[in-house]
Amino acid sequence: AEHHGGNVQEYDPAGDTGAPLRLELLGDLRRAIESGDQISLHYQPKIDLQSWRISGVEALIRWQHPQQGRMAPDSFIPIAETTSLIRPLTTHVLGMAVRQAKAWQQAGHPIPVAVNLSTRCLQDVGFAGQVLSLLHEAGLPADLLELEITESMVMTDPERALTVLQALRAGGIRLSIDDFGTGHSSMAYLRRLPVDELKIDKSFVQEMTVSHGGSVLVRSAISLGHNLGLSVVAEGVEDQETADVLRELGCDIAQGYHFARPMPAGDLDRWIIEHRA
Ligand code: C2E
Ligand code: CA
Ligand code: CA
Ligand code: CA
């Protein structure tokens, strides 16, 4: 995993050792959203395995806590997701991502930006309208925004989630199923989801070159995705061998530390030039 500074353990925001810490974290996060200067996005390239060029980026939240330093998303996103705070946080992230996508488009190199959603977004019938008006205000073409969802986000209330997803898709936004393989996906639901892309969870990708079980799952996810007309992404690619095997298996896109770590937008501009990507 990535390094997020040494103080995360001490602060123990994800632990269940007591309510004060959790409440403290939520208060700090609320102030961080309001102040705006502690939260930023890093962008990780997604690489087209045919051309080896960048096909898009995933936006990943970064929080620089004034006392605790850098906080790992896994230490605060799941807690924010238990409260309504995840909605303003997601709105904040979407705003930053859309502005960055607009800047890239205006600079003459449009890059689709993917943002991670949460269950509550898909339970809110107003969500699609909010995202579409955000795009409209920014003047960003909808196909430069991609939204990543997981199957479990849909399963909480499938009918309502489908309504939201269909409205987003009708607005031209690309949708992606994240962490594929980890949930209880039923083929029946997958077929009904109005998505464009399937991202195979990194746990399966990383097992691929060491175990046969991993490779069976990756193979079947690729053919399932293709049978449904989806673009297939492998996440967590950490070496060239894995990238080569994925390419041979017909996987469309790869993402992982082998190509690049998530990085600030300015660094990504330099990365693209250096790698002619
Ligand atoms: P995710 O959506 O599955 O994002 C991929 C995670 O894998 C990221 O961790 C990324 O830095 C990491 N990663 C990328 N390449 C590699 C690799 O080659 N090897 C390994 N081991 N890891 C790799 P990160 O940034 O710590 O984010 C963790 C999770 O937090 C994300 O998992 C996502 O579920 C959540 N998250 C991050 N940003 C946001 C956000 O803006 N909103 C929401 N709702 N969730 C977010
Ligand atoms: Ca994701
Ligand atoms: Ca993922
Ligand atoms: Ca995840």
CSV table of N, CA and C and ligand atoms in Angstrom, one decimal, residues 58 60 116 148 178-179 199 235, ligand 2:
chain,number,residue,atom,x,y,z
A,58,GLU,N,-7.8,8.5,-13.0
A,58,GLU,CA,-8.8,8.3,-11.8
A,58,GLU,C,-8.3,9.4,-10.8
A,60,LEU,N,-8.2,10.7,-7.1
A,60,LEU,CA,-8.2,10.1,-5.8
A,60,LEU,C,-7.9,11.1,-4.7
A,116,ASN,N,-14.7,8.7,-7.9
A,116,ASN,CA,-15.4,7.6,-7.1
A,116,ASN,C,-16.6,8.1,-6.4
A,148,GLU,N,-17.2,6.2,-11.0
A,148,GLU,CA,-16.9,4.8,-10.6
A,148,GLU,C,-17.9,4.4,-9.4
A,178,ASP,N,-16.4,-0.5,-10.3
A,178,ASP,CA,-15.1,-0.5,-9.6
A,178,ASP,C,-15.1,-1.8,-8.8
A,179,ASP,N,-13.8,-2.2,-8.5
A,179,ASP,CA,-13.6,-3.4,-7.5
A,179,ASP,C,-14.3,-4.6,-8.0
A,199,LYS,N,-13.9,-2.5,-14.0
A,199,LYS,CA,-12.5,-2.5,-13.4
A,199,LYS,C,-12.3,-3.7,-12.5
A,235,GLU,N,-6.8,-3.0,-12.5
A,235,GLU,CA,-6.2,-2.1,-11.6
A,235,GLU,C,-5.1,-2.8,-10.7
B,2,CA,CA,-11.9,3.6,-8.0
